[in-house]
Structure formats: C-alpha cells, structure tokens
mmCIF file of C-alpha atoms and ligand atoms in Angstrom:
data_model
loop_
_atom_site.group_PDB
_atom_site.id
_atom_site.type_symbol
_atom_site.label_atom_id
_atom_site.label_comp_id
_atom_site.label_asym_id
_atom_site.label_seq_id
_atom_site.Cartn_x
_atom_site.Cartn_y
_atom_site.Cartn_z
ATOM 1 C CA UNK A 1282 72.761 109.832 110.320
ATOM 2 C CA UNK A 1283 75.850 109.133 112.332
ATOM 3 C CA UNK A 1284 75.509 107.354 115.639
ATOM 4 C CA UNK A 1285 76.570 109.225 118.754
ATOM 5 C CA UNK A 1286 79.735 106.575 118.719
ATOM 6 C CA UNK A 1287 80.907 107.705 115.318
ATOM 7 C CA UNK A 1288 80.495 111.333 115.883
ATOM 8 C CA UNK A 1289 82.359 111.243 119.118
ATOM 9 C CA UNK A 1290 85.552 109.909 117.197
ATOM 10 C CA UNK A 1291 84.868 111.936 114.261
ATOM 11 C CA UNK A 1292 85.110 115.510 116.378
ATOM 12 C CA UNK A 1293 88.826 113.967 117.264
ATOM 13 C CA UNK A 1294 89.637 112.213 114.183
ATOM 14 C CA UNK A 1295 93.321 112.216 113.662
ATOM 15 C CA UNK A 1296 94.305 114.905 111.127
ATOM 16 C CA UNK A 1297 97.005 112.694 109.699
ATOM 17 C CA UNK A 1298 97.508 108.871 109.482
ATOM 18 C CA UNK A 1299 100.751 107.141 108.495
ATOM 19 C CA UNK A 1300 99.749 103.417 107.439
ATOM 20 C CA UNK A 1301 102.264 100.473 107.238
ATOM 21 C CA UNK A 1302 100.475 98.336 105.247
ATOM 22 C CA UNK A 1303 102.290 94.788 106.116
ATOM 23 C CA UNK A 1304 101.298 91.249 105.536
ATOM 24 C CA UNK A 1305 100.722 90.802 101.892
ATOM 25 C CA UNK A 1306 103.133 87.788 101.553
ATOM 26 C CA UNK A 1307 101.705 86.186 104.857
ATOM 27 C CA UNK A 1308 98.000 86.412 103.203
ATOM 28 C CA UNK A 1309 99.007 84.916 100.184
ATOM 29 C CA UNK A 1310 100.643 82.104 101.833
ATOM 30 C CA UNK A 1311 97.980 81.350 104.054
ATOM 31 C CA UNK A 1312 96.038 80.647 100.697
ATOM 32 C CA UNK A 1313 98.839 78.818 98.919
ATOM 33 C CA UNK A 1314 98.885 81.890 96.394
ATOM 34 C CA UNK A 1315 102.045 83.185 94.912
ATOM 35 C CA UNK A 1316 103.579 86.634 96.656
ATOM 36 C CA UNK A 1317 102.138 88.894 93.725
ATOM 37 C CA UNK A 1318 98.604 87.504 94.358
ATOM 38 C CA UNK A 1319 99.239 88.650 98.186
ATOM 39 C CA UNK A 1320 100.486 92.123 96.925
ATOM 40 C CA UNK A 1321 97.612 92.504 94.521
ATOM 41 C CA UNK A 1322 95.081 91.942 97.182
ATOM 42 C CA UNK A 1323 96.810 94.466 99.250
ATOM 43 C CA UNK A 1324 96.341 97.105 96.333
ATOM 44 C CA UNK A 1325 92.823 96.342 96.182
ATOM 45 C CA UNK A 1326 92.478 97.474 100.095
ATOM 46 C CA UNK A 1327 93.999 100.703 99.546
ATOM 47 C CA UNK A 1328 90.960 102.802 98.306
ATOM 48 C CA UNK A 1329 88.399 101.370 100.607
ATOM 49 C CA UNK A 1330 90.572 102.020 103.632
ATOM 50 C CA UNK A 1331 91.768 105.652 102.735
ATOM 51 C CA UNK A 1332 88.073 106.495 101.703
ATOM 52 C CA UNK A 1333 86.985 105.332 105.030
ATOM 53 C CA UNK A 1334 89.449 107.426 106.538
ATOM 54 C CA UNK A 1335 88.624 110.582 105.006
ATOM 55 C CA UNK A 1336 84.926 109.824 105.588
ATOM 56 C CA UNK A 1337 85.881 109.539 109.412
ATOM 57 C CA UNK A 1338 87.765 113.360 109.133
ATOM 58 C CA UNK A 1339 91.057 112.224 108.502
ATOM 59 C CA UNK A 1340 92.880 114.799 106.068
ATOM 60 C CA UNK A 1341 96.176 113.161 105.124
ATOM 61 C CA UNK A 1342 96.858 109.663 104.798
ATOM 62 C CA UNK A 1343 100.505 108.734 104.402
ATOM 63 C CA UNK A 1344 100.625 104.848 103.162
ATOM 64 C CA UNK A 1345 104.111 102.891 103.142
ATOM 65 C CA UNK A 1346 104.071 101.261 99.494
ATOM 66 C CA UNK A 1347 107.595 100.236 99.078
ATOM 67 C CA UNK A 1348 110.970 100.680 101.133
ATOM 68 C CA UNK A 1349 114.326 101.216 100.017
ATOM 69 C CA UNK A 1350 114.885 98.067 101.943
ATOM 70 C CA UNK A 1351 112.092 96.220 99.906
ATOM 71 C CA UNK A 1352 114.210 96.796 96.754
ATOM 72 C CA UNK A 1353 116.503 94.066 98.293
ATOM 73 C CA UNK A 1354 114.048 91.397 97.822
ATOM 74 C CA UNK A 1355 114.581 88.526 95.305
ATOM 75 C CA UNK A 1356 114.518 89.849 91.511
ATOM 76 C CA UNK A 1357 111.243 88.228 90.878
ATOM 77 C CA UNK A 1358 109.664 89.696 93.687
ATOM 78 C CA UNK A 1359 111.046 93.523 93.156
ATOM 79 C CA UNK A 1360 110.002 93.170 89.405
ATOM 80 C CA UNK A 1361 106.145 92.006 90.444
ATOM 81 C CA UNK A 1362 106.195 95.151 92.931
ATOM 82 C CA UNK A 1363 107.245 97.404 90.169
ATOM 83 C CA UNK A 1364 104.961 95.931 87.650
ATOM 84 C CA UNK A 1365 102.094 96.364 90.301
ATOM 85 C CA UNK A 1366 102.981 100.014 90.770
ATOM 86 C CA UNK A 1367 103.299 100.755 87.271
ATOM 87 C CA UNK A 1368 99.763 99.018 86.513
ATOM 88 C CA UNK A 1369 97.996 100.330 89.486
ATOM 89 C CA UNK A 1370 99.529 103.656 90.213
ATOM 90 C CA UNK A 1371 96.941 105.593 87.463
ATOM 91 C CA UNK A 1372 93.789 103.479 88.006
ATOM 92 C CA UNK A 1373 94.394 104.030 91.983
ATOM 93 C CA UNK A 1374 94.734 107.985 91.555
ATOM 94 C CA UNK A 1375 91.762 107.834 89.441
ATOM 95 C CA UNK A 1376 89.798 106.424 92.160
ATOM 96 C CA UNK A 1377 91.517 108.574 94.831
ATOM 97 C CA UNK A 1378 91.029 111.572 92.972
ATOM 98 C CA UNK A 1379 87.252 110.625 91.732
ATOM 99 C CA UNK A 1380 86.295 110.635 95.941
ATOM 100 C CA UNK A 1381 87.766 113.903 95.978
ATOM 101 C CA UNK A 1382 91.400 113.490 97.002
ATOM 102 C CA UNK A 1383 94.702 114.352 95.604
ATOM 103 C CA UNK A 1384 98.024 111.945 95.253
ATOM 104 C CA UNK A 1385 101.509 112.660 96.128
ATOM 105 C CA UNK A 1386 104.433 110.521 96.300
ATOM 106 C CA UNK A 1387 107.215 110.341 98.569
ATOM 107 C CA UNK A 1388 110.764 108.863 98.604
ATOM 108 C CA UNK A 1389 113.900 108.679 95.979
ATOM 109 C CA UNK A 1390 111.731 108.113 93.133
ATOM 110 C CA UNK A 1391 115.055 107.941 91.073
ATOM 111 C CA UNK A 1392 115.265 104.232 91.792
ATOM 112 C CA UNK A 1393 112.018 103.826 89.193
ATOM 113 C CA UNK A 1394 112.150 102.933 85.894
ATOM 114 C CA UNK A 1395 111.311 106.152 83.836
ATOM 115 C CA UNK A 1396 107.768 105.385 82.788
ATOM 116 C CA UNK A 1397 106.878 104.612 86.303
ATOM 117 C CA UNK A 1398 108.159 108.324 87.129
ATOM 118 C CA UNK A 1399 106.398 109.845 84.398
ATOM 119 C CA UNK A 1400 103.345 108.263 85.946
ATOM 120 C CA UNK A 1401 104.110 109.688 89.461
ATOM 121 C CA UNK A 1402 104.595 113.021 87.785
ATOM 122 C CA UNK A 1403 101.405 113.189 85.827
ATOM 123 C CA UNK A 1404 99.567 112.187 88.756
ATOM 124 C CA UNK A 1405 100.970 114.945 90.787
ATOM 125 C CA UNK A 1406 100.219 117.497 88.129
ATOM 126 C CA UNK A 1407 96.675 116.843 88.701
ATOM 127 C CA UNK A 1408 96.584 118.307 92.029
ATOM 128 C CA UNK A 1409 94.747 121.479 91.767
ATOM 129 C CA UNK A 1410 93.057 121.713 95.180
ATOM 130 C CA UNK A 1411 95.439 122.356 97.514
ATOM 131 C CA UNK A 1412 92.514 121.924 100.373
ATOM 132 C CA UNK A 1413 91.614 118.070 98.877
ATOM 133 C CA UNK A 1414 92.649 115.439 101.366
ATOM 134 C CA UNK A 1415 95.734 113.917 100.648
ATOM 135 C CA UNK A 1416 96.992 110.730 99.935
ATOM 136 C CA UNK A 1417 100.826 110.765 100.226
ATOM 137 C CA UNK A 1418 102.577 107.401 98.814
ATOM 138 C CA UNK A 1419 105.968 106.499 100.369
ATOM 139 C CA UNK A 1420 107.971 104.519 97.413
ATOM 140 C CA UNK A 1421 111.227 103.628 97.803
ATOM 141 C CA UNK A 1422 111.176 105.321 100.816
ATOM 142 C CA UNK A 1423 113.600 105.433 104.001
ATOM 143 C CA UNK A 1424 113.345 107.501 107.148
ATOM 144 C CA UNK A 1425 117.231 107.436 107.583
ATOM 145 C CA UNK A 1426 118.029 108.336 104.214
ATOM 146 C CA UNK A 1427 115.386 111.184 103.982
ATOM 147 C CA UNK A 1428 117.003 112.711 107.074
ATOM 148 C CA UNK A 1429 120.280 112.851 105.799
ATOM 149 C CA UNK A 1430 119.175 114.095 102.693
ATOM 150 C CA UNK A 1431 117.213 116.809 104.351
ATOM 151 C CA UNK A 1432 120.367 117.756 106.819
ATOM 152 C CA UNK A 1433 122.466 117.759 103.565
ATOM 153 C CA UNK A 1434 120.142 120.024 101.868
ATOM 154 C CA UNK A 1435 119.894 122.330 105.471
ATOM 155 C CA UNK A 1436 123.612 122.213 105.294
ATOM 156 C CA UNK A 1437 124.057 123.481 101.567
ATOM 157 C CA UNK A 1438 121.813 126.397 102.681
ATOM 158 C CA UNK A 1439 124.172 127.310 105.271
ATOM 159 C CA UNK A 1440 121.419 127.138 107.810
ATOM 160 C CA UNK A 1441 120.929 124.070 110.010
ATOM 161 C CA UNK A 1442 117.887 123.865 112.067
ATOM 162 C CA UNK A 1443 114.737 121.887 112.914
ATOM 163 C CA UNK A 1444 112.820 124.385 110.676
ATOM 164 C CA UNK A 1445 115.203 124.305 107.499
ATOM 165 C CA UNK A 1446 115.553 120.527 108.076
ATOM 166 C CA UNK A 1447 111.806 120.002 108.587
ATOM 167 C CA UNK A 1448 111.608 122.193 104.869
ATOM 168 C CA UNK A 1449 113.745 119.368 103.076
ATOM 169 C CA UNK A 1450 111.815 116.309 104.485
ATOM 170 C CA UNK A 1451 109.818 114.713 101.690
ATOM 171 C CA UNK A 1452 106.551 115.703 104.065
ATOM 172 C CA UNK A 1453 107.503 119.687 103.778
ATOM 173 C CA UNK A 1454 104.463 121.516 104.775
ATOM 174 C CA UNK A 1455 102.438 118.654 106.337
ATOM 175 C CA UNK A 1456 101.972 118.291 109.572
ATOM 176 C CA UNK A 1457 103.737 115.447 111.515
ATOM 177 C CA UNK A 1458 101.373 112.126 111.759
ATOM 178 C CA UNK A 1459 98.795 112.025 114.542
ATOM 179 C CA UNK A 1460 98.541 108.388 114.476
ATOM 180 C CA UNK A 1461 100.649 105.437 112.417
ATOM 181 C CA UNK A 1462 98.739 102.212 112.332
ATOM 182 C CA UNK A 1463 100.911 99.070 111.522
ATOM 183 C CA UNK A 1464 98.784 95.799 110.108
ATOM 184 C CA UNK A 1465 100.662 92.270 109.895
ATOM 185 C CA UNK A 1466 101.676 91.747 113.777
ATOM 186 C CA UNK A 1467 105.046 93.244 114.002
ATOM 187 C CA UNK A 1468 105.923 96.075 116.241
ATOM 188 C CA UNK A 1469 107.900 98.233 114.782
ATOM 189 C CA UNK A 1470 108.399 101.055 112.131
ATOM 190 C CA UNK A 1471 110.796 99.552 109.596
ATOM 191 C CA UNK A 1472 112.190 102.825 108.917
ATOM 192 C CA UNK A 1473 109.019 104.953 108.398
ATOM 193 C CA UNK A 1474 108.751 108.527 109.180
ATOM 194 C CA UNK A 1475 111.296 108.230 111.596
ATOM 195 C CA UNK A 1476 111.458 111.979 112.013
ATOM 196 C CA UNK A 1477 107.766 112.622 111.689
ATOM 197 C CA UNK A 1478 106.674 109.979 114.322
ATOM 198 C CA UNK A 1479 108.142 111.745 117.143
ATOM 199 C CA UNK A 1480 105.033 111.960 118.817
ATOM 200 C CA UNK A 1481 102.639 109.597 117.117
ATOM 201 C CA UNK A 1482 100.379 107.779 118.468
ATOM 202 C CA UNK A 1483 101.089 104.106 117.574
ATOM 203 C CA UNK A 1484 98.517 101.154 116.540
ATOM 204 C CA UNK A 1485 99.412 97.856 115.821
ATOM 205 C CA UNK A 1486 97.259 94.827 114.997
ATOM 206 C CA UNK A 1487 97.920 91.081 113.887
ATOM 207 C CA UNK A 1488 95.245 91.532 111.356
ATOM 208 C CA UNK A 1489 97.372 91.188 107.759
ATOM 209 C CA UNK A 1490 96.792 94.195 105.148
ATOM 210 C CA UNK A 1491 94.742 92.870 102.862
ATOM 211 C CA UNK A 1492 92.118 91.685 105.676
ATOM 212 C CA UNK A 1493 92.338 95.097 107.428
ATOM 213 C CA UNK A 1494 88.573 96.545 106.956
ATOM 214 C CA UNK A 1495 86.835 99.479 107.774
ATOM 215 C CA UNK A 1496 85.460 98.450 111.152
ATOM 216 C CA UNK A 1497 88.683 97.894 112.517
ATOM 217 C CA UNK A 1498 89.941 101.350 111.319
ATOM 218 C CA UNK A 1499 87.187 103.255 112.786
ATOM 219 C CA UNK A 1500 87.584 101.069 116.123
ATOM 220 C CA UNK A 1501 91.456 102.104 116.173
ATOM 221 C CA UNK A 1502 89.950 105.711 115.732
ATOM 222 C CA UNK A 1503 87.590 105.555 118.427
ATOM 223 C CA UNK A 1504 90.600 104.371 120.607
ATOM 224 C CA UNK A 1505 92.941 107.242 119.359
ATOM 225 C CA UNK A 1506 89.965 109.808 120.170
ATOM 226 C CA UNK A 1507 90.535 108.412 123.935
ATOM 227 C CA UNK A 1508 94.362 108.503 123.974
ATOM 228 C CA UNK A 1509 95.954 111.882 125.846
ATOM 229 C CA UNK A 1510 98.628 113.359 123.671
ATOM 230 C CA UNK A 1511 101.030 115.184 126.116
ATOM 231 C CA UNK A 1512 103.632 116.275 123.901
ATOM 232 C CA UNK A 1513 106.042 115.938 126.925
ATOM 233 C CA UNK A 1514 103.802 118.558 128.632
HETATM 234 C C1 IPE B 605 103.783 94.244 102.950
HETATM 235 O O1 IPE B 605 103.780 92.793 102.826
HETATM 236 C C2 IPE B 605 104.105 94.658 101.153
HETATM 237 C C3 IPE B 605 105.643 95.327 101.140
HETATM 238 C C4 IPE B 605 106.693 95.329 101.842
HETATM 239 C C5 IPE B 605 106.055 95.585 99.624
HETATM 240 P P1 IPE B 605 105.075 92.016 102.956
HETATM 241 O O2 IPE B 605 105.215 91.995 101.379
HETATM 242 O O3 IPE B 605 105.847 92.531 103.864
HETATM 243 O O4 IPE B 605 104.211 90.674 103.509
HETATM 244 P P2 IPE B 605 105.071 90.072 104.491
HETATM 245 O O5 IPE B 605 104.638 90.923 105.731
HETATM 246 O O6 IPE B 605 106.198 89.008 104.414
HETATM 247 O O7 IPE B 605 103.733 89.089 104.868
HETATM 248 C C1 IPE B 606 107.774 97.567 106.075
HETATM 249 O O1 IPE B 606 107.348 96.152 105.627
HETATM 250 C C2 IPE B 606 107.324 98.228 104.518
HETATM 251 C C3 IPE B 606 106.144 98.464 104.096
HETATM 252 C C4 IPE B 606 104.858 97.908 104.401
HETATM 253 C C5 IPE B 606 106.266 98.818 102.489
HETATM 254 P P1 IPE B 606 108.313 95.241 105.598
HETATM 255 O O2 IPE B 606 107.679 93.851 105.552
HETATM 256 O O3 IPE B 606 109.383 95.564 104.573
HETATM 257 O O4 IPE B 606 109.219 95.328 107.332
HETATM 258 P P2 IPE B 606 110.140 94.412 107.979
HETATM 259 O O5 IPE B 606 111.067 93.614 107.082
HETATM 260 O O6 IPE B 606 109.109 93.310 108.564
HETATM 261 O O7 IPE B 606 110.565 95.425 108.784
HETATM 262 MG MG1 MG B 607 106.262 92.483 105.744
#
C-alpha cells in the first residue's frame, strides 16, 4: 500500500516531465573510465527512471538524448554516441513497451545514418495504443531550429499564429512540460524545449545522470506538488 506521503504527490504528479540527462562524461572521469562508459551508464539509467515516473502518475517523459550541438563534439565521441543509439534504441524501446509505454522521437533525424533512422521508424510504428504513457526522445534536437522550422511551416500554410506554430513543433499534440529536471549541476536549458518550457517548473540537481535515482526523482515530485503555478494569473 502506498504511504500518505507518496499519495500526496501522486495526486498532483506532473503530467509531462522533460529530463536533461547531463553529467555522463564527468561520471566516467571520476571513475577513470572512458567517456563512452559514462554514456553507457547513462543509457542504463533511462528505463528505471522513466518507469518510476510513470509509476508516480506521469504520462509523458521527454528525454534530451542528443542535442544538435552535441554533434559538434569530437568525431570519436560522436561516433560512440551514435553507436550507442544504434545499439540501445531497440532494446530500450522493447523494455519501455514491456512496461506499457510507447516511444517516439523528436528532432531532425535526417542527421542519423539510415539504419538508425530505420530503427526509429520501426519503433514508432509499434505505437498502437495512443493512451499509453509516452517516452519522447529528443535526438539531434535543437529548440531554436525547432521554432524556426515550425514558423517556416506555419508561414507556408499562410497562417502564422501560436496555434499553427505549435502544430508544427516536434511536440505537436502534446501538452507543454509541467516540469523540467536537469541533472549534472548546470543551471541552463541548453536549447531544450525553448518554446514549450514557457511555464515549466525547473528542477536542478548536482547529481550526475548515471547516479540519479528514483528516491531523488520522487523527492522532486514531492517538491513539485507544493509549488504554486500561477501561469501569469
Ligand atoms: C550528457 O552528458 C549526455 C550528452 C550530452 C550526450 P555529457 O556528455 O554532457 O557529460 P558532461 O556533462 O560533460 O559530464
Ligand atoms: C545538454 O547537455 C544536452 C543533453 C543532455 C543531451 P550538454 O552537456 O550538451 O549541455 P551544455 O554544453 O553543458 O550546455
Ligand atoms: Mg554535459
């Protein structure tokens, strides 16, 4: 049975949570491991954290997996990251589907090699239940590029309004994130969900992403449930 404390935040759990999963390389450096080991450890933490968020009542999790700017890292690191995405995308989606979720991808996927894009398309085709909780993975994602693209598409339709721009964002049809969590100590958005984060509650922790755990996540949900969201009113 759930404790009173747990049910308090379950009642007012955020609907949509964005997660900036930062700190993988520092986690590896602390252990004298190669960067790729940090990224692997980070990938391993995704299913437990997302699973906990869903158990707490969250319906949508948008994960910042790879930013457009990350493509400017060293060739070795970018190759390691793309290899990891290639290796992990399907098994991770399998595990998420097993816990009842569906998976989608946000961002400019034309950057990725065809075989990686094929995996993304295949995973998205498995989304048969529109009511299942959603894991939305931001891959080669840039908030600014997303806004420019959405404005251009809206202009093409001859109708530039907030609604027409929102219809052309990668998050079209999804509610804005209620809460954005950033691990790894930095206090910035780094081009994540710039348009959508207008009224998101921001949470920062020094914990490096591979060390971020369900206890800390739940304590953030607890704090979220006590925040007053005025949305300008
Ligand atoms: C986040 O960890 C993962 C990606 C950006 C792909 P980093 O790789 O940024 O690790 P730190 O922040 O340098 O420790
Ligand atoms: C943000 O982290 C991107 C992801 C977590 C995927 P970065 O490490 O790229 O951000 P900066 O460079 O510290 O702003
Ligand atoms: Mg970082």
